[in-house]
Amino acid sequence: MEIYQRGQAFIEKDGDLEFAFTKLIIKGQNHQYFYATTKDRIGTFSPVDINQLEMVPIPLENIWPLFSDHFSQAMELSSSKYYIKEPNLLSYGDSPATLQSSNEILNEVLVCEILKANPHPNIAAYIGCVVTNGRIRGICLKRYKMTLDERLQDTKAFDRDACLREIELGIRHLHSLGLVHNDINPANIMVDDGDRPVTGWRSTQPNQSQPSIE
């Protein structure tokens, strides 16, 4: 067995953040996964005695949905060209919704497939699903140069008006497909080599009404 993911949780006490526990995701044999918590404060590279942990199994169907032939599959996974978005399992078990994170991934793939069938230069390019043993383990996207937030911190000249116009074009395209973004901000808008903004779709959901752009 090995540590797959780890993270520290904090609670607010008397106006300060206080360490609460460390949460670990453990990968076992035959693609088995477990989660465990400990009151010990375990750092990123600190050794862990897995045998001392009380591990809770994570059913695969709860975290990775089955792949369908109706979906696109990413066959080339070059890290220089593509970004693989994988679920963060550390939130698993924190709330009832996190016990079915596979539903969130499946909904995201469905949105991706709509956008792949209706591409736009100001919408992030989806390549396909990363599949292991018939399950969707990640979403493969085109890799972009930087976020808009990072670009705005650069001292090089930047046409902000043109950027805003192109962001609006991307949003209008989403709306034309019956989708609403829900979370437009500089951190989830990418910028390509030509300073063209490319809107991500992390929080995009189908919507019955067509919102206007304020």
mmCIF file of C-alpha atoms in Angstrom:
data_model
loop_
_atom_site.group_PDB
_atom_site.id
_atom_site.type_symbol
_atom_site.label_atom_id
_atom_site.label_comp_id
_atom_site.label_asym_id
_atom_site.label_seq_id
_atom_site.Cartn_x
_atom_site.Cartn_y
_atom_site.Cartn_z
ATOM 1 C CA MET A 1 0.000 0.000 0.000
ATOM 2 C CA GLU A 2 1.051 3.598 -0.570
ATOM 3 C CA ILE A 3 -0.059 7.131 0.248
ATOM 4 C CA TYR A 4 -1.922 8.498 -2.785
ATOM 5 C CA GLN A 5 -2.930 11.915 -1.390
ATOM 6 C CA ARG A 6 -2.545 13.671 1.948
ATOM 7 C CA GLY A 7 -3.711 16.933 3.472
ATOM 8 C CA GLN A 8 -4.066 18.756 6.786
ATOM 9 C CA ALA A 9 -7.387 20.101 8.091
ATOM 10 C CA PHE A 10 -7.709 23.195 10.279
ATOM 11 C CA ILE A 11 -10.505 24.699 12.363
ATOM 12 C CA GLU A 12 -10.992 28.285 13.454
ATOM 13 C CA LYS A 13 -10.569 28.862 17.182
ATOM 14 C CA ASP A 14 -10.456 32.262 18.881
ATOM 15 C CA GLY A 15 -9.832 33.954 15.546
ATOM 16 C CA ASP A 16 -6.916 31.699 14.628
ATOM 17 C CA LEU A 17 -6.608 28.540 12.566
ATOM 18 C CA GLU A 18 -5.803 25.484 14.637
ATOM 19 C CA PHE A 19 -4.665 22.102 13.312
ATOM 20 C CA ALA A 20 -7.447 19.498 13.546
ATOM 21 C CA PHE A 21 -6.268 16.340 11.787
ATOM 22 C CA THR A 22 -4.413 14.879 8.820
ATOM 23 C CA LYS A 23 -6.401 13.043 6.169
ATOM 24 C CA LEU A 24 -4.802 10.393 3.993
ATOM 25 C CA ILE A 25 -5.902 8.591 0.845
ATOM 26 C CA ILE A 26 -4.251 5.185 0.588
ATOM 27 C CA LYS A 27 -3.876 3.204 -2.621
ATOM 28 C CA GLY A 28 -3.884 -0.563 -2.244
ATOM 29 C CA GLN A 29 -3.542 -3.462 -4.621
ATOM 30 C CA ASN A 30 -5.946 -4.095 -7.498
ATOM 31 C CA HIS A 31 -6.942 -0.415 -7.649
ATOM 32 C CA GLN A 32 -8.368 -0.399 -4.118
ATOM 33 C CA TYR A 33 -8.553 2.930 -2.298
ATOM 34 C CA PHE A 34 -9.083 3.838 1.352
ATOM 35 C CA TYR A 35 -9.195 6.977 3.465
ATOM 36 C CA ALA A 36 -8.032 7.514 7.030
ATOM 37 C CA THR A 37 -7.636 10.376 9.478
ATOM 38 C CA THR A 38 -5.132 10.857 12.274
ATOM 39 C CA LYS A 39 -4.593 13.469 14.947
ATOM 40 C CA ASP A 40 -0.888 13.372 14.099
ATOM 41 C CA ARG A 41 0.337 16.307 12.054
ATOM 42 C CA ILE A 42 1.924 14.633 9.045
ATOM 43 C CA GLY A 43 3.879 16.753 6.590
ATOM 44 C CA THR A 44 4.082 16.351 2.832
ATOM 45 C CA PHE A 45 7.159 14.128 2.934
ATOM 46 C CA SER A 46 6.831 12.696 6.444
ATOM 47 C CA PRO A 47 6.862 8.890 6.739
ATOM 48 C CA VAL A 48 3.564 7.209 7.622
ATOM 49 C CA ASP A 49 2.986 3.841 9.286
ATOM 50 C CA ILE A 50 -0.020 2.736 7.250
ATOM 51 C CA ASN A 51 -0.538 -0.320 9.458
ATOM 52 C CA GLN A 52 -1.447 1.936 12.397
ATOM 53 C CA LEU A 53 -4.264 3.665 10.505
ATOM 54 C CA GLU A 54 -7.958 2.821 10.674
ATOM 55 C CA MET A 55 -8.663 2.678 6.955
ATOM 56 C CA VAL A 56 -12.133 3.058 5.444
ATOM 57 C CA PRO A 57 -12.660 1.524 1.969
ATOM 58 C CA ILE A 58 -13.714 3.825 -0.875
ATOM 59 C CA PRO A 59 -15.935 2.028 -3.423
ATOM 60 C CA LEU A 60 -14.579 2.717 -6.916
ATOM 61 C CA GLU A 61 -18.060 3.369 -8.281
ATOM 62 C CA ASN A 62 -18.351 6.282 -5.837
ATOM 63 C CA ILE A 63 -15.319 8.135 -7.159
ATOM 64 C CA TRP A 64 -14.790 7.138 -10.790
ATOM 65 C CA PRO A 65 -17.750 6.654 -13.143
ATOM 66 C CA LEU A 66 -17.855 3.999 -15.825
ATOM 67 C CA PHE A 67 -16.649 5.095 -19.254
ATOM 68 C CA SER A 68 -19.181 5.029 -22.073
ATOM 69 C CA ASP A 69 -18.460 4.541 -25.766
ATOM 70 C CA HIS A 70 -20.487 7.717 -26.292
ATOM 71 C CA PHE A 71 -17.643 9.697 -24.682
ATOM 72 C CA SER A 72 -14.311 10.723 -26.201
ATOM 73 C CA GLN A 73 -11.219 8.924 -24.916
ATOM 74 C CA ALA A 74 -7.829 10.629 -24.698
ATOM 75 C CA MET A 75 -5.186 8.346 -26.161
ATOM 76 C CA GLU A 76 -2.147 10.650 -26.074
ATOM 77 C CA LEU A 77 -1.309 11.991 -22.609
ATOM 78 C CA SER A 78 1.810 14.117 -23.174
ATOM 79 C CA SER A 79 2.217 16.387 -20.127
ATOM 80 C CA SER A 80 3.747 19.136 -22.269
ATOM 81 C CA LYS A 81 0.650 19.372 -24.481
ATOM 82 C CA TYR A 82 -2.155 18.334 -22.164
ATOM 83 C CA TYR A 83 -3.352 18.832 -18.614
ATOM 84 C CA ILE A 84 -5.015 15.918 -16.833
ATOM 85 C CA LYS A 85 -7.667 17.015 -14.379
ATOM 86 C CA GLU A 86 -8.066 14.377 -11.683
ATOM 87 C CA PRO A 87 -10.434 14.406 -8.703
ATOM 88 C CA ASN A 88 -9.068 15.359 -5.300
ATOM 89 C CA LEU A 89 -10.131 12.442 -3.141
ATOM 90 C CA LEU A 90 -9.283 14.224 0.120
ATOM 91 C CA SER A 91 -12.810 15.612 0.348
ATOM 92 C CA TYR A 92 -14.321 12.116 0.165
ATOM 93 C CA GLY A 93 -16.513 11.403 3.193
ATOM 94 C CA ASP A 94 -16.672 15.019 4.384
ATOM 95 C CA SER A 95 -20.333 15.365 3.358
ATOM 96 C CA PRO A 96 -23.035 13.193 1.742
ATOM 97 C CA ALA A 97 -22.343 14.797 -1.654
ATOM 98 C CA THR A 98 -18.658 13.810 -1.570
ATOM 99 C CA LEU A 99 -19.643 10.151 -1.190
ATOM 100 C CA GLN A 100 -20.809 10.271 -4.817
ATOM 101 C CA SER A 101 -18.087 12.354 -6.462
ATOM 102 C CA SER A 102 -18.403 10.123 -9.535
ATOM 103 C CA ASN A 103 -21.656 11.952 -10.331
ATOM 104 C CA GLU A 104 -19.798 15.275 -10.403
ATOM 105 C CA ILE A 105 -17.175 13.865 -12.768
ATOM 106 C CA LEU A 106 -19.836 12.374 -15.026
ATOM 107 C CA ASN A 107 -21.732 15.677 -15.197
ATOM 108 C CA GLU A 108 -18.506 17.480 -16.075
ATOM 109 C CA VAL A 109 -17.777 15.004 -18.872
ATOM 110 C CA LEU A 110 -21.288 15.497 -20.267
ATOM 111 C CA VAL A 111 -20.688 19.267 -20.414
ATOM 112 C CA CYS A 112 -17.281 18.654 -22.010
ATOM 113 C CA GLU A 113 -18.813 16.510 -24.728
ATOM 114 C CA ILE A 114 -21.339 19.249 -25.557
ATOM 115 C CA LEU A 115 -18.508 21.772 -25.859
ATOM 116 C CA LYS A 116 -16.357 19.425 -27.943
ATOM 117 C CA ALA A 117 -19.236 19.017 -30.385
ATOM 118 C CA ASN A 118 -19.642 22.815 -30.443
ATOM 119 C CA PRO A 119 -16.091 24.241 -30.166
ATOM 120 C CA HIS A 120 -15.263 27.910 -29.691
ATOM 121 C CA PRO A 121 -11.828 29.628 -29.669
ATOM 122 C CA ASN A 122 -12.573 31.207 -26.282
ATOM 123 C CA ILE A 123 -13.588 27.974 -24.557
ATOM 124 C CA ALA A 124 -10.988 25.542 -23.190
ATOM 125 C CA ALA A 125 -10.380 22.559 -25.476
ATOM 126 C CA TYR A 126 -11.421 19.173 -24.101
ATOM 127 C CA ILE A 127 -9.544 16.188 -25.549
ATOM 128 C CA GLY A 128 -11.272 13.267 -23.870
ATOM 129 C CA CYS A 129 -11.509 11.020 -20.823
ATOM 130 C CA VAL A 130 -8.534 9.288 -19.239
ATOM 131 C CA VAL A 131 -9.693 5.698 -18.796
ATOM 132 C CA THR A 132 -8.315 2.932 -16.563
ATOM 133 C CA ASN A 133 -10.028 -0.445 -16.245
ATOM 134 C CA GLY A 134 -13.165 0.932 -17.851
ATOM 135 C CA ARG A 135 -13.526 3.871 -15.451
ATOM 136 C CA ILE A 136 -12.995 7.605 -15.994
ATOM 137 C CA ARG A 137 -9.944 8.506 -13.918
ATOM 138 C CA GLY A 138 -9.441 12.012 -15.273
ATOM 139 C CA ILE A 139 -10.314 14.593 -17.916
ATOM 140 C CA CYS A 140 -7.703 15.510 -20.526
ATOM 141 C CA LEU A 141 -7.538 19.167 -21.586
ATOM 142 C CA LYS A 142 -5.297 21.207 -23.804
ATOM 143 C CA ARG A 143 -2.527 22.812 -21.729
ATOM 144 C CA TYR A 144 -2.455 26.616 -21.810
ATOM 145 C CA LYS A 145 0.331 29.060 -21.029
ATOM 146 C CA MET A 146 -1.015 30.609 -17.816
ATOM 147 C CA THR A 147 -4.112 31.872 -16.036
ATOM 148 C CA LEU A 148 -5.484 35.355 -16.656
ATOM 149 C CA ASP A 149 -4.635 36.142 -13.032
ATOM 150 C CA GLU A 150 -0.969 35.340 -13.719
ATOM 151 C CA ARG A 151 -1.000 37.296 -16.993
ATOM 152 C CA LEU A 152 -2.333 40.419 -15.276
ATOM 153 C CA GLN A 153 0.654 40.338 -12.937
ATOM 154 C CA ASP A 154 3.027 40.402 -15.911
ATOM 155 C CA THR A 155 4.501 43.792 -16.827
ATOM 156 C CA LYS A 156 4.220 43.208 -20.589
ATOM 157 C CA ALA A 157 1.582 45.181 -22.527
ATOM 158 C CA PHE A 158 -1.856 43.575 -22.472
ATOM 159 C CA ASP A 159 -5.054 44.633 -24.265
ATOM 160 C CA ARG A 160 -7.579 44.334 -21.444
ATOM 161 C CA ASP A 161 -10.514 45.606 -23.503
ATOM 162 C CA ALA A 162 -9.938 42.964 -26.178
ATOM 163 C CA CYS A 163 -9.600 40.351 -23.449
ATOM 164 C CA LEU A 164 -12.966 41.292 -21.934
ATOM 165 C CA ARG A 165 -14.631 41.193 -25.360
ATOM 166 C CA GLU A 166 -13.341 37.691 -26.020
ATOM 167 C CA ILE A 167 -14.347 36.471 -22.568
ATOM 168 C CA GLU A 168 -17.846 37.737 -23.329
ATOM 169 C CA LEU A 169 -17.847 35.837 -26.631
ATOM 170 C CA GLY A 170 -16.977 32.638 -24.786
ATOM 171 C CA ILE A 171 -19.710 33.189 -22.201
ATOM 172 C CA ARG A 172 -22.290 33.939 -24.894
ATOM 173 C CA HIS A 173 -21.318 30.710 -26.624
ATOM 174 C CA LEU A 174 -21.977 28.779 -23.402
ATOM 175 C CA HIS A 175 -25.362 30.473 -23.059
ATOM 176 C CA SER A 176 -26.256 29.621 -26.658
ATOM 177 C CA LEU A 177 -25.799 25.953 -25.731
ATOM 178 C CA GLY A 178 -28.020 26.247 -22.667
ATOM 179 C CA LEU A 179 -25.045 26.295 -20.277
ATOM 180 C CA VAL A 180 -24.202 28.765 -17.535
ATOM 181 C CA HIS A 181 -20.692 29.161 -16.112
ATOM 182 C CA ASN A 182 -21.414 30.149 -12.479
ATOM 183 C CA ASP A 183 -17.837 31.110 -11.574
ATOM 184 C CA ILE A 184 -16.104 33.568 -13.909
ATOM 185 C CA ASN A 185 -12.889 34.865 -12.349
ATOM 186 C CA PRO A 186 -9.257 35.426 -13.467
ATOM 187 C CA ALA A 187 -8.111 32.200 -11.812
ATOM 188 C CA ASN A 188 -10.185 29.922 -14.077
ATOM 189 C CA ILE A 189 -9.662 31.803 -17.316
ATOM 190 C CA MET A 190 -6.587 30.650 -19.190
ATOM 191 C CA VAL A 191 -4.483 32.677 -21.628
ATOM 192 C CA ASP A 192 -2.884 31.134 -24.703
ATOM 193 C CA ASP A 193 0.371 32.131 -26.407
ATOM 194 C CA GLY A 194 -1.380 34.930 -28.298
ATOM 195 C CA ASP A 195 -2.905 36.450 -25.139
ATOM 196 C CA ARG A 196 -6.318 35.131 -26.160
ATOM 197 C CA PRO A 197 -8.487 34.355 -23.109
ATOM 198 C CA VAL A 198 -9.855 30.832 -22.898
ATOM 199 C CA THR A 199 -12.672 30.280 -20.422
ATOM 200 C CA GLY A 200 -12.719 27.078 -18.408
ATOM 201 C CA TRP A 201 -15.925 25.297 -17.524
ATOM 202 C CA ARG A 202 -15.283 23.862 -14.048
ATOM 203 C CA SER A 203 -18.575 25.140 -12.607
ATOM 204 C CA THR A 204 -20.548 25.089 -15.853
ATOM 205 C CA GLN A 205 -23.985 23.487 -15.633
ATOM 206 C CA PRO A 206 -27.008 23.133 -17.904
ATOM 207 C CA ASN A 207 -29.571 25.856 -17.296
ATOM 208 C CA GLN A 208 -33.141 26.222 -18.504
ATOM 209 C CA SER A 209 -33.016 30.010 -18.681
ATOM 210 C CA GLN A 210 -30.593 32.035 -20.747
ATOM 211 C CA PRO A 211 -28.909 34.582 -18.437
ATOM 212 C CA SER A 212 -27.899 37.973 -19.728
ATOM 213 C CA ILE A 213 -24.375 39.309 -19.454
ATOM 214 C CA GLU A 214 -24.196 42.238 -17.081
#
